[in-house]
Amino acid sequence: GKLASATVQMLVYLCAVSPCIAFTFLLRGVDAITLAILLSVAVLGSLALSIVSLLIGAVARVKNTQVVISVGLVLGLAGAFILAVMLGYAIIEEGSYVYRDPEFWLAMSVLATLYVTTFGLVHSAAAAQIAFISENRSSPLRRWMLAQQACFCGWVGGFAYAIYAWQGNGMNEWPMLMVLAGGVAAGYWYVMGTMLTGEWPHLSRRVQRSLPQSTTGRAFLSLFNPGPGTGYLFAVSNLTLLIAAALVVIAASGAVGTPWMPIETAVYFLILAWSYVVAFLGFGRLLVVTMRRWVYVPMAAAFLLHVILLLTAIGVPTVIQLTSRQLRNSGYTLLQMSNPIWTLYELLDRGILAVEGNTLIFIIPAAALMALILNMRSVATELLHHRIAAPVRVVEEEAELHPAPAAKPSSPWEVEDAEQAI
């Protein structure tokens, strides 16, 4: 409702300002496409800021927190205004030359799909914050995540085709593209997984009445059910699909790589990135489950536990190495194997031998598989949830609210019989 109210106010201002802006077209110097893009960016940007503000307002429920977040939001809106002015100036100055470039419209299509999927994800998150506790607040978010991943696959495929079409040896650039895509996918699903694994494990009866009933539905849709276990498996499954697709593309393309990105480095990077995400999400979820045996752990606290676990894995070996006289100036060592940032950066910068990749390729995936196996018991328990029948009272109320349509004659003879009966 508040989003609709904000949209109406934007339309009122747009109706008042658009004729004035359109009049500038008659003064020459600014083309119609530039004006249309400026208005579109202004409207879409205002809608995006509105839905982000609604999400922040729904998340902040403590009075003291609301004051701090409100000040931060005002400062963020001021920064967004400055960026909008700079963007408008850039569009006016460079617009007439950029519009003729097909790369500009390709980038705009990518931004459009990113905007739509992100808007839907943020809208579902804001709606989930004000929904009833007994509602299914997780499945819509996972659908938007899956839609965003589908768009991401389309972007990567489009860029791969563009590289192949514009360069004669474009396939040799594909390993670098797969590394970039794998790194973005790993970061995305780690962030989403930290929130998915923090969901409450108990399902209300309302949610259980909406679970898939058929065998096919339970086989393909169970990962959309709310719960930290299904959330962990949902994130791991999507990341595994993307990494496997990247490895298949590298193997099937026949590319030999480039001097700055050999095939072996790309393969090692993808496998290690997958392993780090699976391991950190798995052990983080086990930590959350253990903490919930004694205290209440909300989603924000679960997210914080994941962050603390990651920072601990990065900070502890770094402190040990910096305080050791023997290891202080030795650069990267196997002591840093729990540090994904340094390990992956060193792998891309200096190659496999610099990080002792032949050793890491066994240790890190083994830790990931261990985390996956330790979580399988609770994950299987959540996957075994099945639909329950609705109470008689609920069925009767639904029948009163939505009565069955009256039977109508299906042939002319039935009409004649009904008239004779009357």
XYZ file of C-alpha atoms in Angstrom:
422
model
C 0.000 0.000 0.000
C 2.762 2.445 0.856
C 4.583 1.569 -2.343
C 1.410 2.275 -4.328
C 1.018 5.599 -2.508
C 4.596 6.556 -3.328
C 4.028 5.556 -6.963
C 0.960 7.797 -7.190
C 2.931 10.757 -5.826
C 5.695 10.107 -8.376
C 3.122 10.068 -11.173
C 1.700 13.389 -9.961
C 5.129 15.003 -10.043
C 5.875 13.347 -13.376
C 2.699 14.739 -14.915
C 3.671 18.206 -13.710
C 7.323 18.077 -14.763
C 7.160 16.046 -17.986
C 5.594 18.802 -20.141
C 8.311 21.215 -19.000
C 11.044 18.706 -19.793
C 9.436 17.842 -23.122
C 9.402 21.548 -23.980
C 13.218 21.547 -23.847
C 13.160 19.285 -26.901
C 11.809 22.220 -28.896
C 14.786 24.332 -27.838
C 17.124 21.900 -29.613
C 20.352 20.553 -28.189
C 18.711 17.591 -26.424
C 17.190 14.703 -28.386
C 14.011 12.809 -27.539
C 15.836 9.580 -26.617
C 17.880 11.420 -23.999
C 14.736 12.902 -22.463
C 13.004 9.517 -22.414
C 15.992 7.858 -20.753
C 16.275 10.644 -18.172
C 12.612 10.341 -17.210
C 12.789 6.548 -17.127
C 15.888 6.570 -14.939
C 14.282 9.111 -12.604
C 11.087 7.078 -12.202
C 12.795 3.701 -11.838
C 15.378 5.110 -9.453
C 12.658 6.677 -7.303
C 10.771 3.387 -7.158
C 13.954 1.538 -6.209
C 14.723 3.997 -3.404
C 11.130 3.739 -2.191
C 11.147 -0.047 -1.931
C 14.578 -0.033 -0.248
C 13.297 2.523 2.269
C 10.232 0.387 2.926
C 12.440 -2.636 3.543
C 14.640 -0.692 5.956
C 11.583 0.648 7.747
C 10.117 -2.843 8.079
C 13.368 -4.316 9.400
C 13.963 -1.621 12.034
C 11.495 -2.340 14.849
C 13.371 -1.077 17.918
C 12.974 2.650 18.605
C 16.674 3.358 19.131
C 17.565 1.397 16.035
C 14.966 3.267 14.000
C 16.588 6.610 14.822
C 20.058 5.454 13.752
C 18.771 3.788 10.593
C 16.661 6.828 9.700
C 19.704 9.108 9.878
C 21.700 6.672 7.757
C 18.846 6.446 5.258
C 18.635 10.229 4.920
C 22.374 10.415 4.272
C 22.063 7.596 1.730
C 19.234 9.390 -0.070
C 21.336 12.563 -0.201
C 24.161 10.578 -1.765
C 21.727 9.015 -4.235
C 20.555 12.499 -5.230
C 24.133 13.598 -5.935
C 24.751 10.472 -8.005
C 21.499 11.065 -9.920
C 22.597 14.599 -10.806
C 25.981 13.346 -12.003
C 24.319 10.558 -13.990
C 21.892 13.015 -15.599
C 24.763 15.284 -16.589
C 26.663 12.341 -18.094
C 23.607 11.178 -20.053
C 23.057 14.659 -21.506
C 26.723 15.119 -22.430
C 27.398 11.659 -23.880
C 23.922 10.510 -24.869
C 23.860 11.290 -28.574
C 27.103 9.359 -29.150
C 26.430 6.419 -26.856
C 22.990 5.546 -28.248
C 24.497 4.499 -31.569
C 26.664 1.876 -29.867
C 24.998 -1.571 -29.618
C 27.019 -2.273 -26.470
C 25.064 0.466 -24.702
C 21.730 -1.241 -25.364
C 23.193 -4.608 -24.353
C 24.297 -3.084 -21.058
C 20.882 -1.444 -20.613
C 19.124 -4.783 -21.122
C 21.371 -6.350 -18.476
C 20.621 -3.502 -16.070
C 16.885 -3.813 -16.790
C 16.778 -7.505 -15.875
C 18.939 -6.836 -12.821
C 16.574 -4.064 -11.760
C 13.414 -6.137 -12.170
C 14.715 -9.182 -10.315
C 16.307 -7.143 -7.522
C 13.146 -5.061 -7.148
C 11.058 -8.209 -6.831
C 13.493 -9.698 -4.312
C 13.518 -6.560 -2.137
C 9.729 -6.246 -2.415
C 9.254 -9.841 -1.240
C 11.705 -9.262 1.615
C 9.814 -6.151 2.719
C 6.479 -7.971 2.511
C 7.905 -10.864 4.534
C 8.849 -8.496 7.363
C 5.243 -7.386 7.898
C 3.540 -10.718 7.146
C 2.109 -12.999 9.815
C 4.533 -15.388 11.477
C 2.454 -18.320 10.255
C 2.762 -17.241 6.602
C 5.171 -18.733 4.079
C 7.648 -15.880 3.813
C 10.556 -17.800 2.298
C 9.288 -19.355 -0.935
C 8.664 -16.030 -2.784
C 12.206 -14.927 -1.954
C 13.668 -18.172 -3.289
C 11.679 -17.849 -6.508
C 13.144 -14.395 -7.085
C 16.631 -15.706 -6.310
C 16.146 -18.415 -8.902
C 14.884 -15.848 -11.415
C 17.930 -13.689 -10.731
C 20.195 -16.677 -11.280
C 18.469 -17.439 -14.590
C 19.073 -13.850 -15.701
C 22.688 -14.141 -14.572
C 23.148 -17.225 -16.740
C 21.674 -15.290 -19.648
C 24.122 -12.429 -19.087
C 27.109 -14.764 -19.015
C 25.911 -16.554 -22.142
C 25.409 -13.237 -23.931
C 28.878 -12.016 -23.010
C 30.406 -15.329 -24.104
C 28.667 -15.050 -27.486
C 29.800 -11.441 -27.831
C 33.415 -12.388 -27.109
C 33.220 -15.236 -29.618
C 31.626 -13.003 -32.286
C 33.931 -10.014 -31.882
C 37.214 -11.882 -31.550
C 38.531 -14.657 -33.716
C 40.087 -16.481 -30.758
C 37.333 -15.470 -28.337
C 37.078 -18.927 -26.822
C 40.449 -18.442 -25.176
C 38.860 -15.654 -23.128
C 36.092 -17.922 -21.854
C 38.088 -19.302 -18.880
C 38.478 -15.753 -17.542
C 34.769 -15.126 -18.061
C 33.917 -18.350 -16.227
C 36.197 -17.313 -13.347
C 34.459 -13.954 -13.066
C 31.047 -15.599 -13.249
C 32.024 -18.248 -10.700
C 33.379 -15.637 -8.298
C 30.208 -13.536 -8.529
C 28.010 -16.629 -8.105
C 30.003 -17.794 -5.073
C 29.708 -14.399 -3.406
C 26.008 -14.109 -4.221
C 25.020 -17.504 -2.872
C 27.181 -17.097 0.202
C 25.346 -13.886 1.114
C 21.947 -15.406 0.347
C 22.884 -18.633 2.125
C 23.785 -16.807 5.332
C 20.201 -15.547 5.486
C 18.531 -18.720 4.236
C 20.280 -20.849 6.849
C 19.085 -18.476 9.555
C 15.379 -19.178 9.009
C 13.288 -20.684 11.767
C 13.130 -24.499 11.405
C 9.539 -25.033 12.605
C 6.711 -24.784 10.061
C 3.276 -23.539 10.987
C 0.188 -25.515 10.062
C -0.731 -22.870 7.519
C 2.586 -23.409 5.751
C 2.272 -27.192 5.967
C -1.118 -26.998 4.226
C 0.597 -25.322 1.231
C 3.450 -27.803 0.786
C 3.713 -29.855 -2.428
C 1.509 -32.942 -2.334
C 2.375 -35.041 -5.375
C 5.583 -37.024 -5.718
C 6.718 -34.903 -8.662
C 5.997 -31.686 -6.811
C 7.882 -32.825 -3.725
C 10.828 -33.897 -5.887
C 11.184 -30.544 -7.668
C 9.657 -28.014 -5.251
C 10.744 -29.187 -1.794
C 13.773 -26.904 -1.858
C 11.385 -23.942 -1.914
C 9.924 -24.971 1.447
C 10.848 -22.693 4.365
C 13.556 -23.866 6.736
C 17.312 -23.498 7.294
C 18.084 -26.996 6.022
C 16.270 -26.581 2.725
C 17.751 -23.082 2.488
C 21.268 -24.476 2.822
C 20.616 -27.159 0.232
C 18.933 -24.594 -2.055
C 22.006 -22.347 -2.015
C 24.413 -25.265 -2.436
C 22.389 -26.785 -5.293
C 22.235 -23.551 -7.258
C 25.921 -22.811 -6.778
C 26.813 -26.391 -7.727
C 24.778 -26.093 -10.907
C 26.543 -22.870 -11.901
C 30.045 -24.159 -11.130
C 29.358 -27.419 -12.959
C 28.080 -25.485 -15.981
C 31.222 -23.313 -15.956
C 33.467 -26.388 -15.835
C 31.535 -28.014 -18.685
C 31.866 -24.853 -20.799
C 35.622 -24.748 -20.202
C 35.997 -28.425 -21.079
C 33.710 -28.356 -24.123
C 35.017 -25.113 -25.630
C 38.475 -26.505 -26.279
C 40.019 -23.222 -25.134
C 43.712 -23.171 -24.310
C 43.434 -20.188 -22.022
C 45.630 -17.105 -21.953
C 49.000 -16.352 -20.331
C 47.238 -14.495 -17.516
C 44.490 -17.123 -17.106
C 45.524 -20.741 -17.790
C 42.891 -23.466 -17.894
C 44.249 -25.161 -14.770
C 44.026 -21.953 -12.741
C 40.410 -21.402 -13.792
C 39.441 -24.970 -12.866
C 41.182 -24.765 -9.484
C 39.542 -21.401 -8.752
C 36.025 -22.675 -9.493
C 36.435 -25.822 -7.393
C 37.954 -23.968 -4.438
C 35.345 -21.181 -4.573
C 32.557 -23.781 -4.458
C 34.267 -25.602 -1.608
C 34.716 -22.476 0.503
C 31.070 -21.449 0.162
C 29.733 -24.932 0.949
C 32.077 -25.320 3.917
C 31.449 -21.922 5.504
C 27.680 -22.126 5.040
C 27.611 -25.696 6.369
C 29.697 -25.093 9.468
C 27.931 -21.791 10.063
C 24.556 -23.518 9.975
C 25.796 -26.161 12.423
C 26.887 -23.353 14.732
C 23.439 -21.742 14.494
C 21.703 -25.067 15.194
C 23.929 -25.635 18.222
C 23.234 -22.149 19.592
C 19.468 -22.603 19.170
C 19.488 -25.466 21.631
C 20.008 -22.993 24.476
C 19.065 -19.495 23.225
C 16.796 -17.904 20.669
C 18.763 -17.016 17.529
C 16.891 -14.764 15.064
C 17.898 -14.412 11.442
C 19.974 -11.271 12.087
C 21.959 -13.091 14.786
C 22.428 -16.107 12.488
C 23.780 -13.811 9.786
C 26.137 -12.281 12.341
C 27.365 -15.748 13.362
C 28.210 -16.523 9.733
C 30.138 -13.258 9.447
C 32.006 -13.932 12.691
C 32.935 -17.417 11.481
C 34.289 -16.025 8.205
C 36.230 -13.243 9.928
C 37.661 -15.742 12.395
C 38.852 -17.993 9.573
C 40.511 -14.967 7.967
C 41.842 -13.198 11.039
C 43.240 -15.997 13.203
C 45.787 -17.400 10.689
C 46.708 -13.876 9.607
C 47.460 -12.834 13.188
C 49.441 -16.015 13.805
C 51.534 -15.473 10.693
C 52.164 -11.793 11.402
C 53.249 -12.481 14.988
C 55.612 -15.285 13.980
C 59.171 -14.285 13.173
C 59.671 -17.215 10.818
C 56.445 -16.731 8.833
C 56.065 -12.947 8.962
C 57.799 -12.266 5.646
C 57.185 -15.599 3.941
C 54.106 -14.533 1.988
C 51.319 -17.029 1.431
C 51.599 -20.334 3.322
C 49.288 -23.275 3.905
C 48.464 -21.695 7.253
C 46.200 -19.394 5.260
C 44.162 -22.183 3.691
C 41.128 -21.145 5.766
C 41.380 -17.622 4.343
C 39.353 -17.687 1.110
C 40.138 -14.082 0.148
C 43.905 -14.441 0.243
C 43.896 -17.953 -1.176
C 41.771 -17.190 -4.218
C 43.535 -13.885 -4.885
C 46.950 -15.522 -4.676
C 45.748 -18.300 -6.975
C 44.664 -15.850 -9.656
C 47.680 -13.599 -9.253
C 50.540 -16.082 -9.047
C 49.150 -19.428 -10.113
C 48.621 -22.880 -8.641
C 52.125 -23.445 -7.319
C 52.043 -20.255 -5.245
C 49.195 -21.606 -3.108
C 50.226 -25.274 -3.267
C 47.056 -25.987 -5.174
C 47.774 -29.710 -5.476
C 47.341 -29.912 -1.697
C 44.452 -27.474 -1.343
C 42.425 -29.237 -4.034
C 42.068 -32.177 -1.646
C 41.788 -30.427 1.726
C 39.211 -27.701 0.992
C 36.754 -29.896 -0.991
C 37.072 -32.540 1.736
C 36.059 -29.936 4.337
C 33.134 -28.910 2.148
C 31.945 -32.499 1.780
C 32.276 -32.983 5.531
C 30.103 -29.928 6.178
C 27.571 -31.163 3.620
C 27.400 -34.644 5.178
C 27.042 -33.284 8.713
C 24.063 -31.195 7.599
C 22.329 -33.942 5.638
C 20.473 -35.431 8.598
C 18.629 -32.248 9.515
C 18.173 -31.356 5.850
C 16.540 -34.730 5.202
C 14.202 -34.147 8.150
C 12.976 -30.904 6.601
C 12.613 -32.488 3.168
C 10.315 -35.168 4.652
C 7.685 -32.589 5.605
C 4.460 -33.250 3.729
C 1.178 -31.480 3.266
C -1.436 -31.800 5.987
C -5.180 -31.612 5.456
C -6.961 -28.355 6.159
C -9.298 -28.302 9.197
C -13.013 -28.678 8.569
C -13.657 -25.156 9.822
C -11.234 -23.681 7.294
C -12.786 -25.705 4.460
C -16.281 -24.516 5.397
C -15.194 -20.880 5.571
C -13.502 -21.127 2.190
C -16.642 -22.687 0.728
C -18.722 -19.780 2.068
C -16.315 -17.159 0.755
C -15.874 -18.829 -2.623
C -19.029 -20.836 -3.389
C -19.059 -23.203 -6.320
C -20.706 -21.773 -9.460
C -24.254 -22.895 -10.127
C -24.738 -25.648 -12.679
C -25.698 -24.336 -16.130
C -27.384 -26.212 -18.983
C -24.948 -27.767 -21.373
C -27.328 -28.335 -24.306
C -30.492 -26.757 -25.828
C -32.592 -29.751 -24.673
C -31.722 -29.079 -21.064
C -32.869 -25.463 -21.537
C -36.231 -26.618 -22.915
C -36.668 -29.086 -20.053
C -35.929 -26.359 -17.517
C -38.494 -24.020 -19.132
C -41.178 -26.741 -19.171
C -40.471 -27.502 -15.518
C -41.034 -23.836 -14.640
